[in-house]
Coordinates of C-alpha atoms and ligand atoms in Angstrom, one line a residue:
M1 CA -185.7 11.7 46.5
N2 CA -186.8 12.9 43.3
M3 CA -184.8 13.0 40.8
Q4 CA -184.0 16.8 39.9
S5 CA -184.9 15.9 35.8
D6 CA -188.3 14.4 36.9
L7 CA -189.7 17.9 38.4
K8 CA -191.6 20.7 37.4
R9 CA -189.8 24.1 36.9
H10 CA -191.4 27.0 37.4
D11 CA -190.2 30.2 35.6
L12 CA -190.3 33.6 35.9
L13 CA -193.5 35.2 35.4
I14 CA -193.1 38.7 33.2
D15 CA -194.5 40.5 31.0
G16 CA -197.4 37.5 31.0
K17 CA -194.8 35.2 29.8
R18 CA -193.1 32.7 31.9
L19 CA -189.3 33.0 31.0
P20 CA -186.4 31.4 32.3
P21 CA -184.0 32.8 34.1
G22 CA -181.5 34.8 32.2
T23 CA -178.7 32.7 34.4
G24 CA -180.2 29.8 33.3
E25 CA -180.6 28.8 36.9
Y26 CA -182.5 26.9 39.4
S27 CA -182.6 26.6 43.0
V28 CA -184.5 23.7 44.7
D29 CA -187.7 24.1 46.3
I30 CA -187.7 21.6 49.7
D31 CA -191.2 20.6 51.6
P32 CA -190.0 21.5 54.9
A33 CA -192.6 18.6 56.5
T34 CA -190.3 15.4 54.5
E35 CA -187.4 17.4 53.3
Q36 CA -187.8 16.3 49.9
T37 CA -186.8 18.6 47.2
I38 CA -190.5 19.5 45.2
A39 CA -190.2 21.7 42.6
L40 CA -187.4 23.8 40.7
V41 CA -187.5 27.6 40.8
A42 CA -185.7 29.8 38.8
Q43 CA -183.1 32.5 40.2
G44 CA -183.7 35.1 38.7
S45 CA -180.9 37.8 38.1
A46 CA -180.6 41.9 38.0
A47 CA -181.4 41.6 34.0
D48 CA -184.5 39.6 34.8
V49 CA -185.5 42.4 37.2
D50 CA -184.9 45.5 34.1
T51 CA -187.6 43.0 32.0
A52 CA -190.0 43.2 34.8
V53 CA -189.3 46.3 35.5
L54 CA -189.5 47.5 32.2
A55 CA -192.7 45.6 31.3
A56 CA -194.6 46.8 34.5
R57 CA -193.5 50.4 33.0
A58 CA -195.2 50.2 29.3
A59 CA -198.3 48.4 31.4
L60 CA -198.7 51.3 33.8
K61 CA -200.4 53.2 30.5
V62 CA -202.4 50.1 29.8
W63 CA -204.0 49.2 33.2
N64 CA -204.5 53.0 34.5
G65 CA -206.3 53.4 30.6
M66 CA -209.1 51.2 31.9
R67 CA -212.1 52.3 33.6
A68 CA -211.6 52.2 37.1
A69 CA -214.3 49.7 37.1
E70 CA -213.5 47.1 35.1
R71 CA -209.9 47.3 37.1
G72 CA -212.6 46.3 40.4
R73 CA -214.3 43.8 38.1
I74 CA -211.4 41.7 37.1
L75 CA -209.4 41.9 40.5
H76 CA -213.1 40.2 41.8
R77 CA -212.9 37.5 39.0
L78 CA -209.6 37.2 40.3
A79 CA -210.6 36.1 43.5
D80 CA -213.4 34.4 42.3
L81 CA -210.6 32.2 40.1
M82 CA -209.3 31.8 43.9
R83 CA -211.7 30.5 45.0
T84 CA -212.4 27.9 42.7
H85 CA -208.3 27.2 42.8
Q86 CA -208.7 26.8 46.5
D87 CA -207.9 23.2 46.3
E88 CA -204.8 23.9 44.7
L89 CA -203.4 26.7 46.1
A90 CA -203.9 25.9 49.4
E91 CA -201.7 22.3 48.7
L92 CA -199.7 24.3 47.2
E93 CA -198.9 26.4 49.8
S94 CA -198.6 23.6 52.3
R95 CA -196.4 21.8 51.3
D96 CA -194.2 24.9 50.3
A97 CA -194.6 26.3 53.6
G98 CA -195.0 23.4 56.0
K99 CA -198.1 25.1 56.8
P100 CA -201.0 22.6 57.8
I101 CA -203.3 22.5 55.6
A102 CA -206.4 22.9 57.6
G103 CA -205.1 26.2 59.1
V104 CA -204.5 27.5 55.1
L105 CA -207.9 26.3 54.0
R106 CA -209.3 28.0 57.4
Q107 CA -207.1 31.3 57.5
D108 CA -204.9 31.4 55.0
L109 CA -206.7 31.7 52.3
P110 CA -210.3 32.7 53.0
A111 CA -207.7 35.9 54.3
A112 CA -205.9 36.6 51.2
I113 CA -209.4 36.4 49.1
D114 CA -211.0 38.7 51.8
T115 CA -208.3 41.2 51.4
L116 CA -209.0 41.5 47.2
T117 CA -212.6 41.4 47.2
Y118 CA -212.3 44.7 49.5
Y119 CA -209.7 46.2 47.6
A120 CA -211.8 45.4 44.1
G121 CA -214.3 47.3 45.4
W122 CA -212.6 50.2 45.9
C123 CA -211.4 50.3 42.7
D124 CA -213.6 53.3 41.5
K125 CA -214.1 54.3 45.2
I126 CA -210.7 56.4 45.3
T127 CA -211.5 59.9 44.4
G128 CA -209.5 63.5 45.3
Q129 CA -211.4 66.6 46.9
V130 CA -212.2 69.5 45.3
V131 CA -211.1 71.9 47.8
P132 CA -212.0 76.2 48.1
V133 CA -209.1 78.4 47.6
R134 CA -210.4 81.7 45.9
P135 CA -213.0 82.6 43.6
D136 CA -211.2 82.7 40.4
A137 CA -210.3 79.4 40.5
L138 CA -211.3 75.5 40.5
T139 CA -208.5 74.3 42.9
Y140 CA -208.9 70.4 43.9
T141 CA -206.8 67.1 44.2
V142 CA -206.6 63.9 42.2
R143 CA -204.9 60.5 43.8
E144 CA -202.7 59.0 41.3
P145 CA -201.0 55.8 41.3
V146 CA -197.6 55.7 43.0
G147 CA -196.7 53.9 39.7
V148 CA -194.1 50.5 39.9
V149 CA -194.0 49.2 42.9
A150 CA -191.6 46.3 44.1
A151 CA -193.1 43.6 46.9
I152 CA -190.9 41.6 48.8
V153 CA -192.9 39.0 51.3
P154 CA -191.6 37.1 53.3
W155 CA -192.0 32.9 53.7
N156 CA -194.6 32.6 56.7
F157 CA -197.7 33.7 55.2
P158 CA -196.9 33.4 51.2
L159 CA -200.0 33.9 49.9
M160 CA -201.5 36.0 52.3
I161 CA -199.2 38.7 52.8
G162 CA -198.1 38.9 49.4
M163 CA -201.7 39.4 48.5
W164 CA -201.5 42.7 51.7
K165 CA -199.4 44.0 49.4
I166 CA -200.9 43.2 45.5
A167 CA -204.2 44.2 46.4
P168 CA -204.3 47.8 47.5
A169 CA -201.2 48.0 44.0
L170 CA -203.1 46.9 41.9
A171 CA -206.5 48.6 43.2
C172 CA -204.4 52.2 43.0
G173 CA -203.7 51.2 39.6
C174 CA -200.4 50.6 40.1
T175 CA -198.5 47.6 38.5
L176 CA -195.9 45.3 39.8
I177 CA -192.8 43.0 40.6
V178 CA -193.2 40.8 43.4
K179 CA -190.6 38.9 45.0
P180 CA -191.5 36.2 46.8
A181 CA -189.2 34.5 49.5
E182 CA -186.9 32.6 48.1
I183 CA -187.8 29.1 49.9
T184 CA -192.1 29.7 49.4
P185 CA -191.9 31.1 46.1
L186 CA -195.0 28.6 44.4
S187 CA -198.5 29.9 45.3
A188 CA -197.4 33.5 43.8
L189 CA -196.1 32.1 40.9
R190 CA -199.8 30.5 41.0
V191 CA -201.9 33.4 42.0
G192 CA -199.9 35.8 39.1
E193 CA -201.1 33.1 36.4
L194 CA -204.5 32.9 37.4
A195 CA -204.6 36.9 37.4
L196 CA -203.8 36.8 33.5
E197 CA -206.7 34.4 33.1
A198 CA -208.9 37.1 34.8
G199 CA -207.7 39.7 32.5
V200 CA -204.9 41.2 34.8
P201 CA -203.3 43.3 31.0
P202 CA -199.8 41.5 31.1
G203 CA -196.7 43.5 32.5
V204 CA -199.2 44.3 35.9
L205 CA -198.8 41.7 38.2
N206 CA -194.7 40.3 37.2
I207 CA -193.3 37.7 39.9
V208 CA -189.7 37.3 39.6
T209 CA -188.2 34.8 41.8
G210 CA -184.8 34.4 43.2
K211 CA -182.5 35.6 46.0
G212 CA -183.4 38.0 48.4
R213 CA -179.3 39.5 48.0
V214 CA -179.8 39.2 44.2
V215 CA -183.5 39.8 42.6
G216 CA -184.7 42.1 46.1
D217 CA -181.4 44.4 46.0
A218 CA -181.7 45.0 42.6
L219 CA -185.3 45.5 42.7
V220 CA -184.8 48.3 45.5
A221 CA -181.5 50.0 43.6
H222 CA -184.0 49.9 40.5
P223 CA -184.4 53.6 38.9
G224 CA -187.7 52.7 37.3
V225 CA -189.3 51.3 40.5
D226 CA -190.8 53.7 42.3
K227 CA -192.1 52.2 45.9
V228 CA -191.3 49.3 48.1
T229 CA -193.4 47.4 50.1
F230 CA -191.9 45.0 51.6
T231 CA -191.9 42.6 54.9
G232 CA -189.4 40.9 56.8
S233 CA -186.3 41.2 58.9
P234 CA -185.0 44.1 60.6
A235 CA -182.2 44.1 59.7
V236 CA -183.2 42.9 55.8
G237 CA -185.5 46.1 56.1
R238 CA -182.9 48.5 57.1
G239 CA -181.1 47.6 53.8
I240 CA -183.8 48.2 52.0
L241 CA -184.6 51.9 53.6
Q242 CA -180.6 52.5 52.9
G243 CA -180.8 51.2 49.4
A244 CA -183.8 53.0 48.6
T245 CA -182.9 56.3 49.0
S246 CA -181.1 56.0 44.8
N247 CA -184.2 57.1 43.5
F248 CA -185.6 58.3 46.4
K249 CA -188.2 56.3 46.4
R250 CA -191.6 55.9 49.0
V251 CA -190.7 52.6 51.1
T252 CA -193.6 50.6 53.8
L253 CA -191.7 48.9 56.2
E254 CA -193.3 45.7 58.1
L255 CA -190.8 44.1 60.4
G256 CA -191.2 41.8 63.5
G257 CA -192.2 41.7 66.8
K258 CA -191.7 40.1 70.2
S259 CA -195.2 40.5 71.4
A260 CA -196.7 40.7 74.9
N261 CA -199.7 38.9 76.2
V262 CA -200.7 40.6 79.5
I263 CA -202.5 38.1 82.1
F264 CA -203.6 39.7 85.2
A265 CA -205.4 37.5 88.0
D266 CA -208.7 38.7 87.6
A267 CA -208.6 37.3 84.0
N268 CA -210.8 34.6 82.6
L269 CA -208.0 32.2 83.0
D270 CA -209.4 30.1 80.2
N271 CA -209.4 32.4 77.7
A272 CA -206.6 33.5 78.1
V273 CA -205.2 30.8 78.1
R274 CA -206.4 29.5 75.7
A275 CA -205.6 32.5 73.0
A276 CA -201.9 32.5 74.3
A277 CA -201.0 29.2 73.6
S278 CA -202.1 29.8 70.0
G279 CA -200.7 33.1 70.3
I280 CA -197.7 32.2 70.2
F281 CA -198.0 28.4 68.7
F282 CA -200.0 29.1 65.8
N283 CA -198.4 28.6 62.4
T284 CA -195.6 27.1 64.4
G285 CA -194.5 30.4 66.1
Q286 CA -193.6 31.9 62.6
V287 CA -195.6 34.5 63.3
C288 CA -194.8 38.5 63.6
S289 CA -197.6 39.2 66.2
A290 CA -196.7 35.8 68.0
G291 CA -197.1 36.7 71.4
S292 CA -193.9 35.1 72.7
R293 CA -193.9 37.0 75.9
I294 CA -196.3 35.8 78.2
L295 CA -196.5 38.3 81.0
A296 CA -198.6 36.9 84.0
Q297 CA -199.6 38.4 87.2
R298 CA -198.0 36.8 90.1
E299 CA -200.6 35.2 91.9
V300 CA -201.4 33.6 88.8
Y301 CA -198.2 33.0 88.0
D302 CA -198.2 29.3 88.7
E303 CA -201.5 28.6 87.5
V304 CA -200.2 30.2 83.9
V305 CA -197.3 28.0 83.3
E306 CA -199.1 24.3 84.2
R307 CA -201.6 25.4 81.9
L308 CA -199.2 27.0 78.7
A309 CA -197.3 23.6 79.2
A310 CA -200.6 21.0 79.4
R311 CA -202.0 22.7 76.6
A312 CA -198.1 22.9 74.6
N313 CA -198.1 19.1 75.1
A314 CA -201.2 18.5 74.2
I315 CA -201.0 20.4 70.3
K316 CA -200.7 17.7 67.5
V317 CA -197.3 18.2 65.3
G318 CA -196.8 16.2 62.1
D319 CA -197.5 16.0 58.4
P320 CA -199.0 19.3 57.5
S321 CA -201.2 17.3 54.7
L322 CA -203.1 15.6 57.2
R323 CA -206.3 17.7 58.9
E324 CA -205.6 16.6 62.0
T325 CA -202.9 18.2 62.5
S326 CA -202.8 22.1 63.8
M327 CA -199.1 21.8 64.2
G328 CA -196.3 21.6 61.3
P329 CA -192.5 21.8 60.8
L330 CA -190.3 25.0 60.7
V331 CA -190.3 26.5 57.3
S332 CA -186.2 25.4 57.1
A333 CA -183.1 23.3 58.3
A334 CA -182.1 27.0 59.0
Q335 CA -185.1 28.2 60.8
M336 CA -185.1 25.5 62.6
K337 CA -181.3 25.7 63.6
T338 CA -182.1 29.1 64.7
V339 CA -185.1 27.9 67.3
L340 CA -183.2 25.2 68.7
D341 CA -180.1 27.6 69.0
Y342 CA -182.6 29.9 70.8
I343 CA -183.9 26.8 73.1
D344 CA -179.9 26.2 74.2
I345 CA -180.0 30.1 75.0
G346 CA -182.9 30.6 77.2
R347 CA -181.6 27.4 79.3
S348 CA -178.6 28.2 79.6
E349 CA -179.6 31.6 80.7
G350 CA -181.9 30.1 83.9
A351 CA -184.9 30.5 81.9
S352 CA -186.6 26.8 83.7
L353 CA -187.7 24.5 80.6
V354 CA -191.7 23.4 81.2
A355 CA -192.3 21.7 77.9
G356 CA -191.0 20.5 74.7
G357 CA -187.5 21.8 74.1
A358 CA -186.3 19.4 71.4
R359 CA -186.7 18.5 67.9
I360 CA -189.1 15.7 66.6
G361 CA -187.6 13.3 64.6
E362 CA -185.2 13.0 62.3
Q363 CA -187.0 14.0 59.5
G364 CA -188.6 17.5 58.9
Y365 CA -188.3 20.3 60.5
F366 CA -190.3 19.8 63.2
V367 CA -189.3 21.2 67.0
Q368 CA -191.7 20.3 70.2
P369 CA -194.1 23.4 70.6
T370 CA -191.6 25.0 73.9
V371 CA -192.4 26.9 77.0
F372 CA -190.3 28.4 79.2
A373 CA -191.1 29.9 83.3
N374 CA -189.3 32.2 85.5
V375 CA -188.0 34.0 82.8
E376 CA -186.4 37.1 83.2
H377 CA -187.1 39.9 81.2
E378 CA -183.6 40.9 79.7
M379 CA -183.0 37.9 78.8
R380 CA -182.1 37.3 75.4
I381 CA -185.3 35.3 74.5
S382 CA -187.4 38.0 75.9
Q383 CA -185.9 39.9 73.7
E384 CA -184.8 38.4 70.7
E385 CA -187.7 37.5 68.1
I386 CA -187.2 34.1 68.4
F387 CA -189.9 33.1 65.1
G388 CA -190.4 29.6 66.1
P389 CA -192.8 27.4 68.9
V390 CA -191.7 29.1 72.0
A391 CA -193.0 31.0 74.7
S392 CA -191.7 32.6 77.3
V393 CA -193.7 33.5 80.1
I394 CA -192.2 36.3 82.6
R395 CA -194.2 37.4 86.0
F396 CA -195.4 41.0 86.9
D397 CA -196.7 42.0 90.1
D398 CA -198.7 45.4 88.9
E399 CA -200.5 47.3 86.3
A400 CA -197.5 50.0 86.2
D401 CA -194.5 46.4 85.8
A402 CA -197.0 45.1 83.1
V403 CA -196.6 48.2 81.2
R404 CA -192.1 48.6 81.7
I405 CA -192.4 45.1 80.6
A406 CA -194.3 44.6 77.7
N407 CA -192.8 48.2 76.1
G408 CA -189.2 46.9 77.1
T409 CA -188.2 45.4 74.1
L410 CA -186.9 47.4 70.3
Y411 CA -190.4 46.2 69.0
S412 CA -194.2 47.5 68.6
L413 CA -196.4 45.1 66.3
A414 CA -199.0 44.3 68.8
A415 CA -199.9 43.0 72.4
G416 CA -203.0 41.9 74.2
V417 CA -204.4 42.5 77.4
W418 CA -206.7 40.0 79.9
S419 CA -208.5 41.6 82.7
A420 CA -211.9 41.9 83.9
D421 CA -211.9 44.9 85.1
I422 CA -213.3 47.0 82.5
G423 CA -211.1 51.3 83.5
R424 CA -207.8 48.7 82.9
V425 CA -207.9 47.7 80.1
H426 CA -208.6 50.3 78.8
R427 CA -205.9 52.2 80.9
V428 CA -203.3 49.5 79.9
A429 CA -204.6 49.8 75.7
R430 CA -203.4 53.5 76.1
E431 CA -199.8 53.0 77.4
L432 CA -198.7 49.7 75.3
R433 CA -196.8 51.2 72.9
A434 CA -197.9 48.7 70.3
G435 CA -199.8 49.0 65.9
T436 CA -203.0 46.7 67.4
V437 CA -203.4 45.3 71.0
W438 CA -205.8 43.0 71.7
I439 CA -208.3 43.0 74.9
N440 CA -209.6 39.2 76.1
T441 CA -208.3 38.0 72.8
Y442 CA -205.5 37.7 70.7
G443 CA -204.6 37.3 67.0
Y444 CA -207.0 38.6 65.2
T445 CA -206.7 40.3 62.1
D446 CA -208.8 41.8 59.4
V447 CA -207.9 43.5 55.6
R448 CA -210.5 46.7 57.5
L449 CA -208.2 47.8 60.3
P450 CA -204.8 48.9 60.0
W451 CA -201.7 46.9 60.5
G452 CA -198.5 47.6 61.2
G453 CA -195.9 49.2 63.9
S454 CA -193.1 50.9 65.0
G455 CA -189.7 51.1 66.0
D456 CA -187.8 47.9 65.0
S457 CA -190.9 46.6 63.7
G458 CA -190.8 49.1 61.1
F459 CA -193.2 52.2 59.4
G460 CA -196.2 52.7 57.9
R461 CA -199.5 50.8 57.9
E462 CA -200.7 48.3 55.3
H463 CA -204.9 47.3 55.1
G464 CA -207.5 49.4 55.2
D465 CA -208.1 52.7 53.4
V466 CA -204.5 53.7 55.3
A467 CA -203.1 51.7 52.5
L468 CA -204.3 53.1 49.6
D469 CA -202.0 56.6 50.8
N470 CA -198.9 53.8 51.0
F471 CA -199.3 53.5 46.8
T472 CA -201.3 57.0 45.2
E473 CA -199.4 60.3 45.0
P474 CA -202.0 62.9 46.0
K475 CA -201.6 65.9 42.7
T476 CA -203.0 69.5 43.5
V477 CA -204.9 71.0 39.8
W478 CA -205.0 74.8 39.9
L479 CA -207.7 75.4 37.1
A480 CA -208.2 79.9 36.6
L481 CA -211.5 80.9 35.8
D482 CA -211.0 84.2 34.8
Q483 CA -208.8 84.1 31.7
Ligands
NAD501 P1 -186.0 38.2 55.4 O1 -186.0 39.5 55.8 O2 -185.5 37.3 55.2 O3 -186.7 38.1 54.4 C1 -187.8 38.6 53.5 C2 -187.8 38.6 52.1 O4 -186.8 39.8 51.8 C3 -187.5 37.5 51.2 O5 -188.7 37.7 49.8 C4 -186.4 37.9 51.7 O6 -185.4 37.1 49.9 C5 -185.9 39.3 51.1 N1 -184.5 39.9 50.9 C6 -183.8 39.2 51.4 N2 -182.5 40.1 52.0 C7 -182.9 41.1 50.8 C8 -181.6 42.1 50.5 N3 -180.9 42.2 50.3 N4 -183.1 43.2 49.1 C9 -183.9 42.8 49.1 N5 -185.1 41.7 49.5 C10 -184.3 40.4 50.6 O7 -187.3 37.4 56.3 P2 -188.3 36.4 56.4 O8 -186.9 35.2 57.2 O9 -188.0 35.6 55.1 O10 -189.2 36.7 57.3 C11 -189.5 36.4 58.9 C12 -189.1 38.2 59.7 O11 -190.3 38.6 58.4 C13 -189.5 37.9 61.0 O12 -188.8 39.0 61.2 C14 -190.6 38.2 61.2 O13 -191.0 39.1 61.9 C15 -191.0 39.1 59.7 N6 -192.8 39.9 59.0 C16 -193.4 40.8 59.8 C17 -194.6 40.2 59.1 C18 -195.0 41.9 59.6 O14 -196.0 42.1 59.0 N7 -195.2 43.2 60.7 C19 -194.8 39.7 59.2 C20 -194.1 38.6 58.7 C21 -193.2 38.1 58.8

């Protein structure tokens, strides 16, 4: 166990400076693979949020006083710095969140950098329109930054999802206060420092660490915040939506999922089962679009179950710092308990456990890749988001049955469909209630394509040019020509 006095203290990053929290309190940051404390992190307070909001409001003039192309150049420099520091960032992320280092280097970090590069290119292309209305007037629209943005980020992809919010907000000329999840704050703090090095002016990107109930609540209630962009659970999202009514803040919510991955009997089963396994076990199942419900047509059901269980048993679970590890621990003791509780629920509901089902070892929050067969659509493990490496395999008879089951949860973030019948995949894709549908593949996202859901999966879309609307306000200008 590290002595607390030896540990690095991570202060808040406000107005370009590292500041100790007003309360003087720090929380311990734990490596989920070893349960060792790896750092001490400032517990921000409502007063710290006040300071950060003041800084962000003052910085709006500075950031928007720059040429748009110069803002773009600065964001490109930040992307370059992230590339230069990729090993350091990957190690921070891997230790903080228990993510396998190989996956962070292959997926999280390149996706974060790609997001930043993509939106850096947008800085000087956010245009309005001249709209002809009458001969005696010049009438046009401009898109102004929405103002100060609070970005509230979850722990499953701290760097990547953080950047999904930071990059478009900065490109649109907004300033931000980022609140990372309390258990995974380290990469955001480092990106905040690199942003300063890249030339992002002080106060434009502030990082306030601390509890959701303290820092998050204060941001959501603050009259100086114009917009909240949130990724997290439906329960917290609901509270944010209610809290944001105080000054009618604009809100975007990316919430959970219980995505269906539908495998028809005529699908290429090798590809379908390989993708179904990574669709649920990638990032230890802690993925909002995890394909946690695998729907298999009756004719191939047993084969899908058997192959999926074999794949689950073959996954290398272990030390995230080793390149050969493909699955790490769950992020926290609390998340491990949630997952183990759901495994007990699955057993008691009468589903058949065909792989995994237990904790691995006694140190680190490792749980076996788990597969339940004979899952009925109404069971809790089929309806509720587990956010862990637990697959529920459900039988269906025909297309109508598959669509009914797939659409039968409160969520609608993503879904997959596998079949060799081109007409069928399009019919089913049309019927599925989901923000993204993958056909004969699963799990891809790209910053150029809109991402988000509806229902308990939230509302609004991130990514692409659609996200620019999240961070801009259209203004109509009407100029009389005959004076
Ligand atoms: P969470 O809702 O507990 O926390 C998310 C963030 O909200 C954290 O930063 C937390 O500190 C903060 N928060 C907590 N209470 C708050 C409050 N009262 N006011 C303001 N902020 C508060 O979620 P989590 O456990 O970090 O993440 C897991 C959830 O996120 C899952 O439900 C998952 O599906 C969802 N998720 C969705 C997406 C997506 O793109 N739709 C992506 C990743 C995760």
